[in-house]
Amino acid sequence: MFASATSTFIRKAIRSSTAAATCNAQQFRSISITPALLEKLNVQGLADKVNLEGQNVLMRVDLNVPLSKDDDFTVTDDTRLQAIAPTAKFLLEKGANVILCSHFGRPKGEIIETGKNGRLNPVVDPLKTILGVDVKKVNDCMGEEVEAAAKSLTKGEVLLLENTRFYKGETKNDATLAAGLGSLADYFVMDAFGTAHRAHSSTAGVTDYMKLSAAGFLLDKELKYLKGAVDKPNRPLCAIIGGAKVSTKLPVIESLLEKCDTILLGGGMIFTFYKALGYDIGKSMLEEEYVELAGKLMKMAEEKGVKLILPPDVILADKFAEDATTAIAKASEISGDWMGLDVGPETLEIFKEEIGKSNTIVFNGPMGVFEMKPFACGTITVAELMAEATDRGATTIVGGGDSVAAVNQAGLGDRVSHISTGGGASLELLEGKELPGVAALSEA
């Protein structure tokens, strides 16, 4: 069943306020889910199979943290550093030497000294604090100097390699780089879910040179929640899909039509669907080449009996700016120079009802331009509804950088079941694709 907007008028009432996250913080309670059975070895299984004391373990992590604009060095958010701690500390407790491996930004094969595409020096001191041990660093990720440093490790030490993307071959799964990384350890642990959808030297190719390769606790948790949510959900299963570009979300929506009971759409991509319905969308965002496919997806949803719900109303603006004049309009009545930048209040009432009926909810992509206060209401309200669903016992999963940022901005990060650390990887897993960084791991 396809739900859409129908009306005969536009209400050009100036929007005077936006909703804020008003729910009082409540203590997070763990949600029990039935995960999909994993066939890949995890780090606990690795420790059960092998005595890791004194062994070198290469651990692929994601150290892409934001740096202060003032000095291009100070880490302003250590969330990703904190995320690697459970696996790293587990390995250290087993007596293993942990060799940390990560890319940093997009240097594209160039050696850049500082900044978001530069050396990994900014994370050394924060990692020392988080892991509670000294962290040695080398200025390369393969070669004689690096091999010597790896061989000198004794027991329970940490070595940080340099930015893997200083080598152009990293993103091409270059065998020479993979072999160079592989020479540093006998065992590999993949704990960078955000890069698991890429077949790179440090995520996939390196496993060819390891005795065993396993998933870290972070990756293992991501797979259990995301695969469990769509493969063996506690129904009804509801997916809330937003974001600006319809081109990145159409394959996901098509896949979810096979699994979901309800799909709620928001964000800039909705205007491509409106265009498929023959609506005037004013100056709203449009990907013309995907209009036909959007129409086909709506027809598929109707044939499969899946509720694919488009917002019946939107928040319009006369310009893309925080000080824009705003108006609430029925989706079928957008015209002129107006552009849609958020979902409307009627939409949020419908979303509240659908989320309230669901026992598993996946949220990927913002409902509007949440970075601007006048257009943040839709995204923040959905975040609040996710928190309320968690409180009543539903499994709630937030994936994608922008939706994660919005949930954290609303102060609700501790009131959802799981926050995914991967954007593209989350989408591809939801889409049903095999992730190269997972496929390359050893069997359990």
Coordinates of C-alpha atoms in Angstrom, one line a residue:
M1 CA 0.0 0.0 0.0
F2 CA 1.4 3.4 -1.0
A3 CA 0.5 6.5 1.1
S4 CA 1.0 10.0 -0.3
A5 CA -0.2 13.6 0.0
T6 CA -3.5 14.9 -1.3
S7 CA -4.9 18.4 -0.7
T8 CA -6.2 21.5 -2.4
F9 CA -4.6 24.2 -0.5
I10 CA -1.3 25.6 0.7
R11 CA -0.9 27.1 4.1
K12 CA 1.6 29.9 3.9
A13 CA 1.7 30.3 7.6
I14 CA 5.1 31.4 8.7
R15 CA 6.6 28.8 10.9
S16 CA 7.4 30.5 14.2
S17 CA 9.2 27.7 16.1
T18 CA 10.9 24.4 15.9
A19 CA 10.6 21.4 18.0
A20 CA 13.5 20.7 20.4
A21 CA 14.5 17.5 22.1
T22 CA 12.5 17.8 25.3
C23 CA 12.3 14.3 26.6
N24 CA 14.1 13.9 29.9
A25 CA 17.1 11.6 29.7
Q26 CA 16.2 8.1 31.0
Q27 CA 18.6 5.3 31.9
F28 CA 19.3 3.2 28.9
R29 CA 18.2 -0.3 29.1
S30 CA 19.6 -3.1 27.1
I31 CA 17.4 -4.6 24.4
S32 CA 17.6 -8.3 23.6
I33 CA 17.4 -9.2 20.0
T34 CA 17.7 -12.4 17.9
P35 CA 20.8 -11.8 15.7
A36 CA 21.4 -13.5 12.4
L37 CA 23.8 -16.4 12.9
L38 CA 27.3 -15.3 12.0
E39 CA 29.6 -17.7 10.2
K40 CA 32.7 -15.6 10.7
L41 CA 35.3 -16.0 13.4
N42 CA 35.1 -13.2 16.1
V43 CA 37.9 -12.1 18.4
Q44 CA 36.6 -14.2 21.3
G45 CA 36.7 -17.2 19.0
L46 CA 40.2 -16.3 18.0
A47 CA 41.3 -16.2 21.6
D48 CA 39.7 -19.6 22.2
K49 CA 41.6 -21.1 19.3
V50 CA 45.0 -19.5 19.8
N51 CA 47.2 -18.6 22.8
L52 CA 47.7 -15.0 21.9
E53 CA 50.3 -14.2 24.6
G54 CA 53.3 -12.6 23.0
Q55 CA 51.7 -12.8 19.5
N56 CA 51.4 -9.8 17.2
V57 CA 47.8 -9.0 16.2
L58 CA 47.2 -6.5 13.4
M59 CA 44.0 -4.6 14.2
R60 CA 42.3 -2.6 11.5
V61 CA 40.4 0.3 13.2
D62 CA 38.8 3.6 12.2
L63 CA 40.7 6.5 13.7
N64 CA 39.1 9.2 11.6
V65 CA 38.4 11.7 14.3
P66 CA 37.7 15.4 13.9
L67 CA 40.5 17.8 14.6
S68 CA 40.3 21.4 16.1
K69 CA 40.2 24.1 13.4
D70 CA 42.4 26.2 15.7
D71 CA 45.5 23.9 15.6
D72 CA 44.6 21.1 13.2
F73 CA 45.9 18.7 15.8
T74 CA 43.6 18.5 18.9
V75 CA 41.0 15.7 18.7
T76 CA 37.6 17.3 19.3
D77 CA 35.5 14.1 19.5
D78 CA 37.1 10.8 20.6
T79 CA 34.1 8.6 20.0
R80 CA 35.8 6.5 17.4
L81 CA 38.9 6.1 19.6
Q82 CA 36.7 5.0 22.5
A83 CA 35.0 2.5 20.1
I84 CA 38.1 0.5 19.5
A85 CA 38.9 0.1 23.3
P86 CA 36.9 -3.1 24.0
T87 CA 38.7 -5.1 21.4
A88 CA 42.1 -3.6 21.9
K89 CA 41.9 -4.1 25.7
F90 CA 40.7 -7.6 25.3
L91 CA 43.7 -8.5 23.1
L92 CA 46.1 -6.8 25.5
E93 CA 44.6 -8.7 28.5
K94 CA 45.3 -11.9 26.5
G95 CA 49.0 -10.8 26.3
A96 CA 48.9 -10.0 22.6
N97 CA 50.8 -7.1 21.0
V98 CA 48.3 -4.9 19.2
I99 CA 49.4 -3.2 16.0
L100 CA 46.8 -0.6 15.0
C101 CA 46.2 0.2 11.4
S102 CA 44.0 2.9 9.9
H103 CA 43.5 5.4 7.2
F104 CA 43.0 9.1 8.0
G105 CA 41.1 11.2 5.6
R106 CA 41.8 11.1 1.8
P107 CA 45.5 11.9 1.1
K108 CA 45.2 10.1 -2.2
G109 CA 48.7 8.6 -2.1
E110 CA 50.5 11.8 -0.9
I111 CA 52.3 12.2 2.4
I112 CA 50.7 15.1 4.2
E113 CA 52.2 16.1 7.5
T114 CA 49.2 17.7 9.3
G115 CA 45.5 18.0 9.2
K116 CA 42.5 15.7 8.5
N117 CA 44.4 14.0 5.6
G118 CA 47.7 13.9 7.4
R119 CA 49.7 11.8 9.8
L120 CA 48.1 9.9 12.7
N121 CA 50.1 11.8 15.3
P122 CA 47.1 13.6 16.8
V123 CA 45.6 10.3 18.1
V124 CA 48.6 9.0 19.9
D125 CA 48.1 10.7 23.2
P126 CA 44.3 10.2 23.3
L127 CA 44.9 6.5 22.6
K128 CA 47.4 6.3 25.5
T129 CA 44.8 7.7 27.8
I130 CA 41.9 5.5 26.5
L131 CA 43.9 2.2 26.4
G132 CA 45.9 2.9 29.6
V133 CA 49.2 1.8 28.0
D134 CA 52.0 3.4 26.0
V135 CA 51.4 3.7 22.3
K136 CA 54.5 3.7 20.0
K137 CA 54.1 5.1 16.5
V138 CA 56.1 4.6 13.3
N139 CA 56.1 6.9 10.3
D140 CA 55.1 4.3 7.7
C141 CA 52.9 1.2 7.6
M142 CA 55.3 -1.2 5.8
G143 CA 59.0 -1.6 5.2
E144 CA 62.1 -2.4 7.2
E145 CA 61.6 0.2 9.9
V146 CA 58.1 -0.9 10.5
E147 CA 59.0 -4.7 10.5
A148 CA 61.8 -4.0 13.0
A149 CA 59.4 -2.1 15.3
A150 CA 56.8 -5.0 15.1
K151 CA 59.5 -7.6 15.8
S152 CA 60.7 -5.7 18.9
L153 CA 57.3 -5.9 20.6
T154 CA 57.3 -8.3 23.5
K155 CA 54.0 -8.7 25.3
G156 CA 50.9 -6.5 25.8
E157 CA 52.4 -3.5 23.7
V158 CA 50.7 -1.2 21.3
L159 CA 52.2 0.0 18.0
L160 CA 50.4 2.5 15.7
L161 CA 51.1 2.4 12.0
E162 CA 51.0 5.5 9.8
N163 CA 48.1 6.5 7.5
T164 CA 47.6 3.6 5.1
R165 CA 46.2 5.9 2.4
F166 CA 49.7 7.5 2.0
Y167 CA 49.9 4.6 -0.4
K168 CA 47.8 4.9 -3.5
G169 CA 47.5 1.1 -3.7
E170 CA 45.5 1.0 -0.4
T171 CA 42.2 1.8 -2.1
K172 CA 43.0 -0.6 -5.0
N173 CA 43.6 -3.6 -2.7
D174 CA 47.3 -3.6 -3.8
A175 CA 49.0 -6.9 -3.1
T176 CA 52.3 -5.4 -2.2
L177 CA 50.8 -3.2 0.6
A178 CA 48.7 -6.1 1.8
A179 CA 51.8 -8.3 2.0
G180 CA 53.7 -5.6 3.8
L181 CA 51.0 -5.3 6.4
G182 CA 50.7 -9.0 6.6
S183 CA 54.4 -9.4 7.4
L184 CA 53.8 -7.6 10.8
A185 CA 51.6 -10.2 12.4
D186 CA 50.2 -13.7 12.2
Y187 CA 46.6 -12.7 13.2
F188 CA 44.3 -10.0 12.0
V189 CA 41.3 -8.4 13.7
M190 CA 38.9 -6.3 11.6
D191 CA 37.1 -3.7 13.8
A192 CA 36.5 -0.9 11.3
F193 CA 32.9 -1.4 10.3
G194 CA 32.9 1.9 8.4
T195 CA 35.4 0.6 5.9
A196 CA 34.2 -3.0 5.8
H197 CA 32.3 -2.3 2.5
R198 CA 35.6 -1.5 0.8
A199 CA 38.0 -4.1 -0.6
H200 CA 41.2 -2.3 0.4
S201 CA 44.6 -3.7 1.2
S202 CA 44.1 -3.1 4.9
T203 CA 40.6 -4.4 5.1
A204 CA 40.5 -7.4 2.8
G205 CA 43.8 -8.1 0.9
V206 CA 45.8 -8.4 4.1
T207 CA 43.8 -11.4 5.2
D208 CA 45.6 -13.5 2.5
Y209 CA 48.8 -13.2 4.6
M210 CA 47.3 -14.1 8.0
K211 CA 46.9 -17.5 9.8
L212 CA 43.5 -16.4 11.1
S213 CA 41.4 -13.3 10.6
A214 CA 38.5 -12.3 13.0
A215 CA 35.9 -9.7 13.6
G216 CA 36.4 -7.4 16.6
F217 CA 33.7 -6.7 19.1
L218 CA 32.6 -3.5 17.3
L219 CA 32.2 -5.2 13.9
D220 CA 30.6 -8.2 15.5
K221 CA 28.0 -6.0 17.2
E222 CA 27.3 -4.1 14.0
L223 CA 26.7 -7.3 12.1
K224 CA 24.4 -8.8 14.8
Y225 CA 22.2 -5.7 15.1
L226 CA 22.0 -4.7 11.5
K227 CA 21.7 -8.2 10.0
G228 CA 19.5 -9.3 12.9
A229 CA 17.2 -6.3 12.4
V230 CA 16.4 -7.1 8.7
D231 CA 16.9 -10.8 8.6
K232 CA 15.2 -11.9 11.8
P233 CA 13.3 -8.9 13.1
N234 CA 10.8 -8.7 15.9
R235 CA 7.9 -7.5 13.7
P236 CA 6.5 -5.1 12.7
L237 CA 9.7 -3.9 11.1
C238 CA 9.8 -0.2 10.2
A239 CA 12.6 1.6 8.2
I240 CA 12.9 5.4 8.3
I241 CA 15.0 6.4 5.2
G242 CA 16.0 10.0 4.7
G243 CA 18.9 12.0 3.3
A244 CA 19.4 14.3 0.4
K245 CA 20.2 12.0 -2.6
V246 CA 17.7 9.5 -3.8
S247 CA 20.4 7.9 -5.9
T248 CA 22.2 6.4 -2.8
K249 CA 19.0 5.2 -1.2
L250 CA 16.9 3.6 -4.0
P251 CA 18.8 0.3 -3.9
V252 CA 18.3 0.2 -0.1
I253 CA 14.6 0.9 -0.4
E254 CA 14.2 -1.8 -3.1
S255 CA 15.9 -4.3 -0.8
L256 CA 13.9 -3.2 2.2
L257 CA 10.6 -3.8 0.3
E258 CA 11.4 -7.5 0.6
K259 CA 11.8 -7.2 4.4
C260 CA 9.9 -4.3 5.9
D261 CA 6.3 -3.9 6.9
T262 CA 6.5 -0.1 6.7
I263 CA 9.0 2.3 5.1
L264 CA 8.8 6.0 6.0
L265 CA 10.6 8.4 3.6
G266 CA 12.0 11.9 4.3
G267 CA 14.8 14.2 3.3
G268 CA 15.6 15.8 0.0
M269 CA 15.0 12.5 -1.9
I270 CA 11.2 12.7 -1.4
F271 CA 10.9 15.3 -4.2
T272 CA 12.0 12.8 -6.8
F273 CA 9.1 10.6 -5.6
Y274 CA 6.8 13.6 -5.8
K275 CA 7.9 14.3 -9.3
A276 CA 7.1 10.6 -10.2
L277 CA 3.5 11.4 -8.9
G278 CA 3.3 14.4 -11.2
Y279 CA 3.6 17.0 -8.5
D280 CA 5.1 20.4 -8.9
I281 CA 8.1 20.6 -6.6
G282 CA 9.1 24.2 -7.0
K283 CA 12.9 24.6 -6.6
S284 CA 13.2 21.6 -4.3
M285 CA 16.0 19.1 -4.9
L286 CA 15.5 16.7 -7.8
E287 CA 17.4 13.9 -9.4
E288 CA 15.6 13.7 -12.7
E289 CA 17.2 10.5 -13.9
Y290 CA 15.7 8.6 -11.0
V291 CA 12.1 9.7 -11.3
E292 CA 11.1 6.7 -13.3
L293 CA 12.7 4.3 -10.9
A294 CA 11.1 6.1 -7.9
G295 CA 7.7 5.5 -9.6
K296 CA 8.5 1.8 -10.1
L297 CA 9.4 1.4 -6.4
M298 CA 6.0 2.9 -5.4
K299 CA 4.3 0.4 -7.6
M300 CA 6.4 -2.5 -6.2
A301 CA 5.5 -1.5 -2.6
E302 CA 1.8 -1.5 -3.5
E303 CA 2.1 -4.9 -5.1
K304 CA 3.9 -6.4 -2.1
G305 CA 1.6 -4.9 0.4
V306 CA 4.3 -2.8 2.0
K307 CA 3.4 0.6 3.4
L308 CA 5.7 3.1 1.7
I309 CA 4.8 6.4 3.2
L310 CA 5.8 9.7 1.7
P311 CA 5.3 12.9 3.8
P312 CA 1.9 14.5 3.1
D313 CA 3.2 17.9 4.0
V314 CA 6.6 19.7 4.0
I315 CA 8.2 22.8 5.4
L316 CA 9.1 25.2 2.6
A317 CA 11.6 28.0 2.4
D318 CA 12.1 30.8 0.0
K319 CA 15.9 30.3 0.1
F320 CA 18.4 27.8 1.4
A321 CA 19.3 29.7 4.5
E322 CA 18.6 29.7 8.2
D323 CA 16.9 33.1 8.0
A324 CA 14.6 32.0 5.2
T325 CA 10.9 32.7 5.2
T326 CA 9.2 29.4 5.8
A327 CA 5.7 27.9 5.1
I328 CA 3.9 24.7 5.6
A329 CA 2.5 23.1 2.4
K330 CA 0.7 20.0 1.3
A331 CA 3.1 18.0 -0.8
S332 CA 0.8 18.3 -3.8
E333 CA 0.7 22.1 -3.6
I334 CA 4.3 23.1 -3.8
S335 CA 4.9 25.8 -6.4
G336 CA 7.0 28.7 -7.6
D337 CA 10.3 29.4 -6.0
W338 CA 9.6 27.5 -2.8
M339 CA 11.9 24.6 -1.9
G340 CA 11.2 21.9 0.6
L341 CA 13.7 21.6 3.5
D342 CA 11.9 19.5 6.1
V343 CA 8.9 17.3 6.7
G344 CA 5.7 18.9 8.1
P345 CA 3.7 18.4 11.3
E346 CA 1.0 16.2 9.7
T347 CA 3.8 13.9 8.5
L348 CA 5.3 13.7 12.0
E349 CA 1.9 12.6 13.4
I350 CA 1.7 9.8 10.9
F351 CA 5.3 8.8 11.6
K352 CA 4.5 8.8 15.3
E353 CA 1.7 6.4 14.8
E354 CA 3.7 4.0 12.5
I355 CA 6.8 4.0 14.8
G356 CA 4.5 3.4 17.8
K357 CA 3.2 0.2 16.2
S358 CA 6.7 -1.1 15.3
N359 CA 8.9 -3.4 17.3
T360 CA 12.1 -3.0 15.2
I361 CA 12.9 0.4 13.8
V362 CA 15.9 1.3 11.6
F363 CA 16.6 5.0 11.0
N364 CA 19.0 6.0 8.3
G365 CA 19.3 9.6 7.0
P366 CA 17.8 12.9 8.2
M367 CA 14.3 14.1 7.5
G368 CA 15.5 17.6 6.5
V369 CA 18.3 20.1 6.7
F370 CA 18.7 19.5 10.4
E371 CA 21.9 21.6 10.5
M372 CA 19.7 24.7 10.2
K373 CA 17.4 25.2 13.2
P374 CA 14.2 26.0 11.3
F375 CA 14.5 22.7 9.4
A376 CA 15.6 20.4 12.3
C377 CA 12.2 19.6 13.7
G378 CA 11.5 16.5 11.6
T379 CA 14.8 14.8 12.3
I380 CA 14.9 15.7 16.0
T381 CA 11.3 14.5 16.4
V382 CA 12.1 11.2 14.7
A383 CA 15.0 10.8 17.1
E384 CA 12.7 11.4 20.0
L385 CA 10.2 8.9 18.7
M386 CA 13.1 6.4 18.4
A387 CA 14.0 7.0 22.0
E388 CA 10.4 6.5 23.1
A389 CA 10.2 3.3 21.1
T390 CA 13.3 2.0 22.9
D391 CA 11.8 2.8 26.3
R392 CA 8.8 0.6 25.5
G393 CA 11.0 -2.3 24.5
A394 CA 11.5 -1.9 20.7
T395 CA 14.8 -2.5 19.0
T396 CA 16.0 0.8 17.6
I397 CA 19.0 1.2 15.3
V398 CA 20.4 4.4 14.0
G399 CA 22.8 4.3 11.0
G400 CA 24.5 6.8 8.8
G401 CA 26.7 9.8 9.8
D402 CA 24.0 12.5 9.6
S403 CA 21.3 10.6 11.4
V404 CA 23.8 9.6 14.1
A405 CA 24.9 13.2 14.5
A406 CA 21.2 14.3 14.8
V407 CA 20.5 11.7 17.5
N408 CA 23.6 12.8 19.4
Q409 CA 22.7 16.5 18.9
A410 CA 19.4 15.8 20.5
G411 CA 21.1 14.1 23.5
L412 CA 19.4 10.8 22.8
G413 CA 22.3 8.6 21.8
D414 CA 22.0 6.6 25.0
R415 CA 18.3 5.9 24.4
V416 CA 18.5 3.8 21.3
S417 CA 19.5 0.2 21.1
H418 CA 22.4 0.6 18.7
I419 CA 24.2 3.5 16.9
S420 CA 26.0 2.2 13.9
T421 CA 29.5 3.5 13.2
G422 CA 29.3 3.0 9.4
G423 CA 27.5 5.1 6.9
G424 CA 28.0 3.4 3.5
A425 CA 28.7 0.1 5.2
S426 CA 25.3 0.3 7.0
L427 CA 23.5 1.0 3.8
E428 CA 25.2 -1.9 1.9
L429 CA 24.5 -4.3 4.7
L430 CA 20.8 -3.2 4.8
E431 CA 20.8 -3.6 1.1
G432 CA 21.8 -7.2 1.5
K433 CA 25.3 -6.8 -0.1
E434 CA 28.2 -8.8 1.1
L435 CA 30.9 -6.6 2.7
P436 CA 34.4 -7.4 1.4
G437 CA 36.0 -6.7 4.8
V438 CA 33.7 -9.3 6.4
A439 CA 33.8 -11.8 3.6
A440 CA 37.6 -12.0 3.9
L441 CA 37.5 -13.1 7.5
S442 CA 38.1 -16.7 8.6
E443 CA 35.2 -19.0 9.1
A444 CA 34.1 -19.6 12.7

